[in-house]
CSV table of C-alpha atoms and ligand atoms in Angstrom, one decimal:
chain,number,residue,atom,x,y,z
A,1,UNK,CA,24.5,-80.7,-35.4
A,2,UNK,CA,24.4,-77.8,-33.6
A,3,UNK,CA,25.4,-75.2,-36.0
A,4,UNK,CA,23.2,-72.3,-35.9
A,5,UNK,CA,23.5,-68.4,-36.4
A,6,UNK,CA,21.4,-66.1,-34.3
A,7,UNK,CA,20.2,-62.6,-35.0
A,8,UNK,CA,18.6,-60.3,-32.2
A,9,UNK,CA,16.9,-57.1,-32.4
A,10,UNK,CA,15.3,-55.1,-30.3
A,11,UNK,CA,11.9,-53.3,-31.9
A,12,UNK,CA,11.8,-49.7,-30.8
A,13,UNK,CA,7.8,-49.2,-29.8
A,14,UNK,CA,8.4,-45.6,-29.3
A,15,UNK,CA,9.5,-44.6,-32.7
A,16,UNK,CA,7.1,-45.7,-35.8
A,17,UNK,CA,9.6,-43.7,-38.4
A,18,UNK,CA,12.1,-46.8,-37.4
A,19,UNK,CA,9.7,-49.8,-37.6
A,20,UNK,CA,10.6,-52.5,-40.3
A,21,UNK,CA,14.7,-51.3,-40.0
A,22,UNK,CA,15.3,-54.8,-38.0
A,23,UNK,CA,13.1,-56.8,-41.6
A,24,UNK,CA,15.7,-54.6,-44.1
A,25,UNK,CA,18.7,-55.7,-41.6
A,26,UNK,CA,17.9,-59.4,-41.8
A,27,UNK,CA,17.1,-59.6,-45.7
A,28,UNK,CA,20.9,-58.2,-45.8
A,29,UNK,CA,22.8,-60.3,-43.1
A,30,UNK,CA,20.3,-63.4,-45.1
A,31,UNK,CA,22.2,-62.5,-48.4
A,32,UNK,CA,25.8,-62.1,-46.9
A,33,UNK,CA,25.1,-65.8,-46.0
A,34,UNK,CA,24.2,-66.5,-49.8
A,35,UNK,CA,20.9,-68.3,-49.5
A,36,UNK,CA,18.2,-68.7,-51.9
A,37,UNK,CA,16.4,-65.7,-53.0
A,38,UNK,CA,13.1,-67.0,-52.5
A,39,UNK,CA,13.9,-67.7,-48.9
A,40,UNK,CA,15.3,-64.5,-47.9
A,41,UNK,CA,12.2,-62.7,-49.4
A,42,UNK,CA,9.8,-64.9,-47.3
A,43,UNK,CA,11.5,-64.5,-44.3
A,44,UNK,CA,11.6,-61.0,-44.4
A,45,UNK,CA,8.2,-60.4,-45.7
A,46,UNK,CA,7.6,-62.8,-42.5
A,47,UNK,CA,8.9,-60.6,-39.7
A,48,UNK,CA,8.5,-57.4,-41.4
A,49,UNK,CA,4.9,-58.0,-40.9
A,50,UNK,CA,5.7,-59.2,-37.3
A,51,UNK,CA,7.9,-56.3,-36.9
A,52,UNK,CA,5.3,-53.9,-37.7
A,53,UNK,CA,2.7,-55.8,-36.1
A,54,UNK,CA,4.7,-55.3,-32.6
A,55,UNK,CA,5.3,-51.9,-33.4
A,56,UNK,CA,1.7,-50.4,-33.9
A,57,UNK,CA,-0.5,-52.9,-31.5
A,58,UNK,CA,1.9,-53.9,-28.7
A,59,UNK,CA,4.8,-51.0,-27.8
A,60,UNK,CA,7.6,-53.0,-29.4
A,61,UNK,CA,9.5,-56.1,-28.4
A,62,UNK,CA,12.2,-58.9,-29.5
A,63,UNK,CA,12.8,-60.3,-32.4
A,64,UNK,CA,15.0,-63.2,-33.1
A,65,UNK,CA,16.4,-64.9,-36.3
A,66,UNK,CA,17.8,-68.2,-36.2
A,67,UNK,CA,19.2,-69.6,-38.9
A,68,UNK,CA,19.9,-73.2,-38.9
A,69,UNK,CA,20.7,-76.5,-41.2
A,70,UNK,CA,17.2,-76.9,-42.1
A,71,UNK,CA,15.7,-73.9,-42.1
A,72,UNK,CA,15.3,-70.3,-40.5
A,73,UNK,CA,13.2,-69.8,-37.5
A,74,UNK,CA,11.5,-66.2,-36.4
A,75,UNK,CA,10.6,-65.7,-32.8
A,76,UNK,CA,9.0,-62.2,-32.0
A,77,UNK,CA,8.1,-61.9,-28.4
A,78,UNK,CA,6.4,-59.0,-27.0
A,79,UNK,CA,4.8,-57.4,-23.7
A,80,UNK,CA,1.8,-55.9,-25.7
A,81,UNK,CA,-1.7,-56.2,-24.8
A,82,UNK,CA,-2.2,-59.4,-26.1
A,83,UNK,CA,-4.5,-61.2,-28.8
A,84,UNK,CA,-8.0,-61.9,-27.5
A,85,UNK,CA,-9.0,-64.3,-30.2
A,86,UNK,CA,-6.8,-65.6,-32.2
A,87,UNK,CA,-8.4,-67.3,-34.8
A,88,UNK,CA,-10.1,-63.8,-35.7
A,89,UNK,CA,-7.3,-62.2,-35.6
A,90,UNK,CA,-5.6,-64.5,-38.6
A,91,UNK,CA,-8.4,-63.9,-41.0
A,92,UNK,CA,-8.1,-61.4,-43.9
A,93,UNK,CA,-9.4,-58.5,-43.3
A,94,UNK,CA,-9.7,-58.5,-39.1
A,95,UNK,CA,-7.7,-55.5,-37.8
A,96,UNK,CA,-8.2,-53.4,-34.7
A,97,UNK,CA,-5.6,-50.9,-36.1
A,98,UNK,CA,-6.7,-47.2,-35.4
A,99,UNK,CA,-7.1,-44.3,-38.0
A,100,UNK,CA,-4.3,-43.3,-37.2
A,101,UNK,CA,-2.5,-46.6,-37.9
A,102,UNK,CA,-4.0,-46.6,-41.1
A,103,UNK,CA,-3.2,-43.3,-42.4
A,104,UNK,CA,0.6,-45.0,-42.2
A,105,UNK,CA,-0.5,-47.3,-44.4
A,106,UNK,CA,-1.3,-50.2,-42.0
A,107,UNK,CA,-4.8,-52.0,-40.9
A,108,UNK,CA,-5.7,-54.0,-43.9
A,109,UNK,CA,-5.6,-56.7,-41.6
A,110,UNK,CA,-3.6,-58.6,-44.1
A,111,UNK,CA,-0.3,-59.1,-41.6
A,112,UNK,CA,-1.2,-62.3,-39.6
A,113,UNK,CA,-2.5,-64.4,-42.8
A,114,UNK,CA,0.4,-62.6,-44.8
A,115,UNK,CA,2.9,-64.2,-42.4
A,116,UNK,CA,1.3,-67.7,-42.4
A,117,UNK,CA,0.9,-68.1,-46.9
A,118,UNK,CA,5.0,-66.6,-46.7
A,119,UNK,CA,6.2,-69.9,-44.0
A,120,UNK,CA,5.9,-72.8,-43.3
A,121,UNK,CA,4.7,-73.4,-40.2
A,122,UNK,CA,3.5,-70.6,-37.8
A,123,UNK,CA,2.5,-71.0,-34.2
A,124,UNK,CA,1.0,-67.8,-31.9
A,125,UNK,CA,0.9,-67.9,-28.1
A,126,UNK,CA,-0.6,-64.8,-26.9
A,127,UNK,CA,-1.8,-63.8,-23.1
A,128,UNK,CA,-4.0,-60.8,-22.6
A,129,UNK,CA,-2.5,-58.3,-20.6
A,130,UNK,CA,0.5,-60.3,-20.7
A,131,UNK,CA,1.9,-60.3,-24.4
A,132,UNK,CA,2.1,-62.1,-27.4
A,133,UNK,CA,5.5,-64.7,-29.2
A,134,UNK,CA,5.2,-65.3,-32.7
A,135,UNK,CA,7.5,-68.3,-34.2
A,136,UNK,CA,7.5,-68.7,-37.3
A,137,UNK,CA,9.3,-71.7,-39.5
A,138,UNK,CA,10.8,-71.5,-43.2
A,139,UNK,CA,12.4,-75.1,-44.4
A,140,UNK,CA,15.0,-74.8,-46.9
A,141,UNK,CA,14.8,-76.8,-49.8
A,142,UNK,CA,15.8,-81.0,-49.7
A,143,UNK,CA,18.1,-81.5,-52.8
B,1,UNK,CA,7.3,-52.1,-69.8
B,2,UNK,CA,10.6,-50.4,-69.6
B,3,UNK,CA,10.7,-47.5,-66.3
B,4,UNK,CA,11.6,-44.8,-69.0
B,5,UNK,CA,8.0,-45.3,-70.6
B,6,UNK,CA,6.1,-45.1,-67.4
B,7,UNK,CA,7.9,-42.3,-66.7
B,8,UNK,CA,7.1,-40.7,-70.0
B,9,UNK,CA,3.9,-41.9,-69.9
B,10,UNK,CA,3.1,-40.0,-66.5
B,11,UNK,CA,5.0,-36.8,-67.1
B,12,UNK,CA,6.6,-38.2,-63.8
B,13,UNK,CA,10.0,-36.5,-62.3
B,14,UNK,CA,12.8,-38.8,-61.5
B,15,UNK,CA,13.8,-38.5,-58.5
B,16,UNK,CA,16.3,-41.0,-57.5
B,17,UNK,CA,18.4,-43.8,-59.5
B,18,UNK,CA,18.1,-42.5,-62.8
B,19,UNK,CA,20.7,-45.1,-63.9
B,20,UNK,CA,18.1,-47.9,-63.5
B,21,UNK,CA,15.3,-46.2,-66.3
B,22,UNK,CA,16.1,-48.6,-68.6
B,23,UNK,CA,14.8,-52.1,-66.3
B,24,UNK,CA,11.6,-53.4,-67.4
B,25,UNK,CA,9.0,-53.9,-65.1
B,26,UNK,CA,6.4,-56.8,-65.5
B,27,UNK,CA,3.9,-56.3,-63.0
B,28,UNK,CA,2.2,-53.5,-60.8
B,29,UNK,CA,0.8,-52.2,-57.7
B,30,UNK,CA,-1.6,-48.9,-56.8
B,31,UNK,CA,-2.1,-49.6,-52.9
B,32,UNK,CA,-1.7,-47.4,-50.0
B,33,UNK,CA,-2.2,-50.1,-47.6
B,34,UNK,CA,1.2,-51.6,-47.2
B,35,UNK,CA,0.0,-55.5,-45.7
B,36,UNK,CA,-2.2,-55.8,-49.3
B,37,UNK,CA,1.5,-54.9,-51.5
B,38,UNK,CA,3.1,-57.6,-49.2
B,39,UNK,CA,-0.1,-60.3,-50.5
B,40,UNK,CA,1.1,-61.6,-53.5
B,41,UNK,CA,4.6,-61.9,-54.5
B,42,UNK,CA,5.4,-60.0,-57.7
B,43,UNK,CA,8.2,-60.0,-60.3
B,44,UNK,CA,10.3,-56.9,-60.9
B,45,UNK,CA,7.4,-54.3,-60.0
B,46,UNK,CA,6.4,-51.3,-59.6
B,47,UNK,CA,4.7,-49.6,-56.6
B,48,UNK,CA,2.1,-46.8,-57.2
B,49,UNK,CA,1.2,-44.8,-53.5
B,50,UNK,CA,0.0,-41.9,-52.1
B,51,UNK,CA,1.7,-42.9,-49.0
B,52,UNK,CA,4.7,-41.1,-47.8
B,53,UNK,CA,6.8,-42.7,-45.5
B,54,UNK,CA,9.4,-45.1,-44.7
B,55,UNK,CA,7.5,-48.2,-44.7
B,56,UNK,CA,6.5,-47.6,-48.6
B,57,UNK,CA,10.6,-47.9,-49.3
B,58,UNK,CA,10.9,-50.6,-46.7
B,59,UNK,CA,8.0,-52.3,-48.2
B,60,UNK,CA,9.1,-52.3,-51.8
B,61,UNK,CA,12.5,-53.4,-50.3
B,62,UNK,CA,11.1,-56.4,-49.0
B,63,UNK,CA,9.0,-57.2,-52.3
B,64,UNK,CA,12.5,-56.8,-54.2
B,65,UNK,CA,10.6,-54.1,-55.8
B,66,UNK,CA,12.2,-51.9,-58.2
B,67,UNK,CA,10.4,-48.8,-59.0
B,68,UNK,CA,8.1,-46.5,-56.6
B,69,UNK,CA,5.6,-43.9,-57.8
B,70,UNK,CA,4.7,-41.3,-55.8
B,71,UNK,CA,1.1,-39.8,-57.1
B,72,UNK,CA,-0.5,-36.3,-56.5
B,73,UNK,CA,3.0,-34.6,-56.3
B,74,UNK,CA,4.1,-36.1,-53.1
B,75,UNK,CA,8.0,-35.7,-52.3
B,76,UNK,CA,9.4,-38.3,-50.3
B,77,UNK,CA,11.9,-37.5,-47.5
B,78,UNK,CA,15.5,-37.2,-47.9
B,79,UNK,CA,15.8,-40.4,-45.7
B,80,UNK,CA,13.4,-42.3,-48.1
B,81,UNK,CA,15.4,-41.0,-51.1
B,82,UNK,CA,18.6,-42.3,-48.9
B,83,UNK,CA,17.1,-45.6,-48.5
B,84,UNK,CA,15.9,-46.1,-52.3
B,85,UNK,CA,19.1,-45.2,-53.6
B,86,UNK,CA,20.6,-47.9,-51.2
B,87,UNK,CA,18.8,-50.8,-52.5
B,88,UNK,CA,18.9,-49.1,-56.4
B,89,UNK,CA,14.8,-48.8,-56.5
B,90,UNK,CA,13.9,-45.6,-58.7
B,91,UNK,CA,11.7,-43.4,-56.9
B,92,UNK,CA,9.3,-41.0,-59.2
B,93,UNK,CA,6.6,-38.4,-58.5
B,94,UNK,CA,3.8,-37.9,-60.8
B,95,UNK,CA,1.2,-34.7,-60.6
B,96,UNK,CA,-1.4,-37.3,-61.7
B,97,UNK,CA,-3.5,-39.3,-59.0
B,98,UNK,CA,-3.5,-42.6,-57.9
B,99,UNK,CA,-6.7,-44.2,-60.0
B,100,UNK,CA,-5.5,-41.7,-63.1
B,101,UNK,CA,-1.9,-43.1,-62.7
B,102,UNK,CA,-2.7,-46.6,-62.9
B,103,UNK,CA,-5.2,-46.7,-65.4
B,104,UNK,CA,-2.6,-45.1,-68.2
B,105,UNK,CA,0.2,-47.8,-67.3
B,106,UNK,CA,-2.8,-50.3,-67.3
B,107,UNK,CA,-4.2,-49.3,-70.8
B,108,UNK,CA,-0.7,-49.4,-72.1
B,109,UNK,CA,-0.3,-52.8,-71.3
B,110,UNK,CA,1.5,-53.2,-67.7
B,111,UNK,CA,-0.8,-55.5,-66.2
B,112,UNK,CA,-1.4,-55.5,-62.7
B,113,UNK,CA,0.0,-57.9,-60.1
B,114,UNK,CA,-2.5,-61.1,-60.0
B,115,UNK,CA,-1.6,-62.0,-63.7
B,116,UNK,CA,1.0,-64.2,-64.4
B,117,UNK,CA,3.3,-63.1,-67.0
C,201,ATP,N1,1.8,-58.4,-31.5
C,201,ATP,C1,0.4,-58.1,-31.3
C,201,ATP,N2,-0.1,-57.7,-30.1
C,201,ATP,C2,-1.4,-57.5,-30.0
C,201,ATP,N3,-2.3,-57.6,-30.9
C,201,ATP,C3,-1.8,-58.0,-32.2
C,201,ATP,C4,-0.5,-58.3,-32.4
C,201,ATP,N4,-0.4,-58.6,-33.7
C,201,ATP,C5,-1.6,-58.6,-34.2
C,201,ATP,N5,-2.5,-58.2,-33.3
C,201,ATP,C6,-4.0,-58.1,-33.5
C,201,ATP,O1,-4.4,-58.9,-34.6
C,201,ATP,C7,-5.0,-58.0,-35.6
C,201,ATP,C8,-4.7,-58.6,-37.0
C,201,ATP,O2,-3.3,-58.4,-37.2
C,201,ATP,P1,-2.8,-58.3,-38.7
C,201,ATP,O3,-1.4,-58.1,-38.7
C,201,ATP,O4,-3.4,-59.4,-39.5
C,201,ATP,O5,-3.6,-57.0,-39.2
C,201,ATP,P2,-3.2,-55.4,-38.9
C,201,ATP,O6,-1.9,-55.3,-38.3
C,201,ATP,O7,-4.4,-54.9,-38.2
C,201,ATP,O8,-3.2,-54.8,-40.4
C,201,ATP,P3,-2.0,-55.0,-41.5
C,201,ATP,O9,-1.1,-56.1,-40.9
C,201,ATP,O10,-2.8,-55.5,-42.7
C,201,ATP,O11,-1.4,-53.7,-41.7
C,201,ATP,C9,-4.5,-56.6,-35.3
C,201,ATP,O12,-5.4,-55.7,-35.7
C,201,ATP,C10,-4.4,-56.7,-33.8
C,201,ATP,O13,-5.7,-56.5,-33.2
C,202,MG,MG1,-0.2,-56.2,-39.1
């Protein structure tokens, strides 16, 4: 079946006051559709750290929820500067983030391995110079 | 531990959602780095920061947190207050300092967030 729901946003780069406004949207729209709790809070811890992520290291960008029969999807997709080495990048601790960044309470370098222990599967496709897609998988529950 | 007592506790002001003083919490959180709150999933807790901005509400949001303590005096915006009172999280400020703050909920028995309850 072809059933699915999609949410878009588009992540202001510009304004940091606004960033994680497009996470607290989708944990609401998520509840209107009544599914699990435990679900909802994944997914939005998910792309709240994406959100943020595309906020403070690559100007903004697009974010898309999809919700369908087997589980909820999370593409970000930005035209950022791009991840130079991944696989450093997903360990704890490994952050780039500027004083400045972490005076607003980002930088522990805790986003990337936040977002793959919350879903289930997590893929990263990044181009230096060229910009980053995050897509991210949460499965609901087989009964 | 009920919100009242923590509030009592750390001569702390109420400033938003006074209707919820009465929820327990069962677990807590002194961080100012918002990626480390988002780490480990607690039950019905409490966030202790020195950080003042949006993201601290947003982040609690996301943890289904539902208290936030704001140490040395800090006052969060209107727009924070807005937000909090939105998704029914009590927002309180406390003279005391971060280290100070936790350490009087720890030694009266709110654990912190790795422990199971
Ligand atoms: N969308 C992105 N574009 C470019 N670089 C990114 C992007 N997302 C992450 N990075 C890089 O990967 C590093 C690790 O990201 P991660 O989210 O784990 O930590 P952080 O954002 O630095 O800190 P935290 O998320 O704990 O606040 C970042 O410091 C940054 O260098
Ligand atoms: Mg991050």
């Amino acid at each position: 079946m072809s059933d699915e729901l999609v949410f878009h946003f588009d992540i202001d780069g510009e304004d940091f006051t606004s960033a994680g406004q497009a996470s607290v949207q989708i944990k609401k729209n998520l509840r209107q559709l009544g599914l699990p709790s435990e679900i909802i809070r994944r997914v939005s811890i998910a792309m709240y750290e994406g959100e943020i992520n595309m906020v403070v290291h690559a100007r903004g960008g697009k974010a898309d929820v999809i919700v369908r029969e087997d589980c909820i999807e999370i593409r970000l997709a930005d035209s950022g500067p791009g991840i130079k080495n991944i696989e450093q990048a997903m360990q704890e601790g490994f952050s780039t983030a500027s004083d400045e960044v972490r005076s607003l309470g980002f930088g522990a370098g805790m986003g990337l391995p936040n977002m793959k222990r919350y879903t289930d599967e997590m893929h990263i496709d990044s181009t230096v110079g060229v910009g980053t897609t995050v897509t991210m998988k949460v499965y609901f529950p087989v009964e | 531990m009920r919100i009242r007592t923590m509030q009592e506790l750390l001569g702390a002001r109420v400033v938003c959602c006074e209707e919820n003083l009465d929820r327990q919490v069962y677990s807590a959180c002194g961080c100012d780095l918002m990626s480390d709150v988002l780490a480990y999933v607690k039950d019905q807790a409490v966030l202790l920061t020195g950080l003042v901005n949006p993201q601290v509400v947003r982040t609690a949001e996301m943890m289904d947190m539902i208290c936030i303590v704001f140490v040395r005096s800090k006052m969060p915006s209107p727009e924070m207050i807005e937000m909090a009172k939105e998704h029914g999280i009590v927002v309180m400020c406390t003279e005391k300092r971060l280290y100070e703050a936790c350490g009087i909920l720890y030694s009266n028995g709110l654990v912190g967030s790795a422990t199971k309850v």
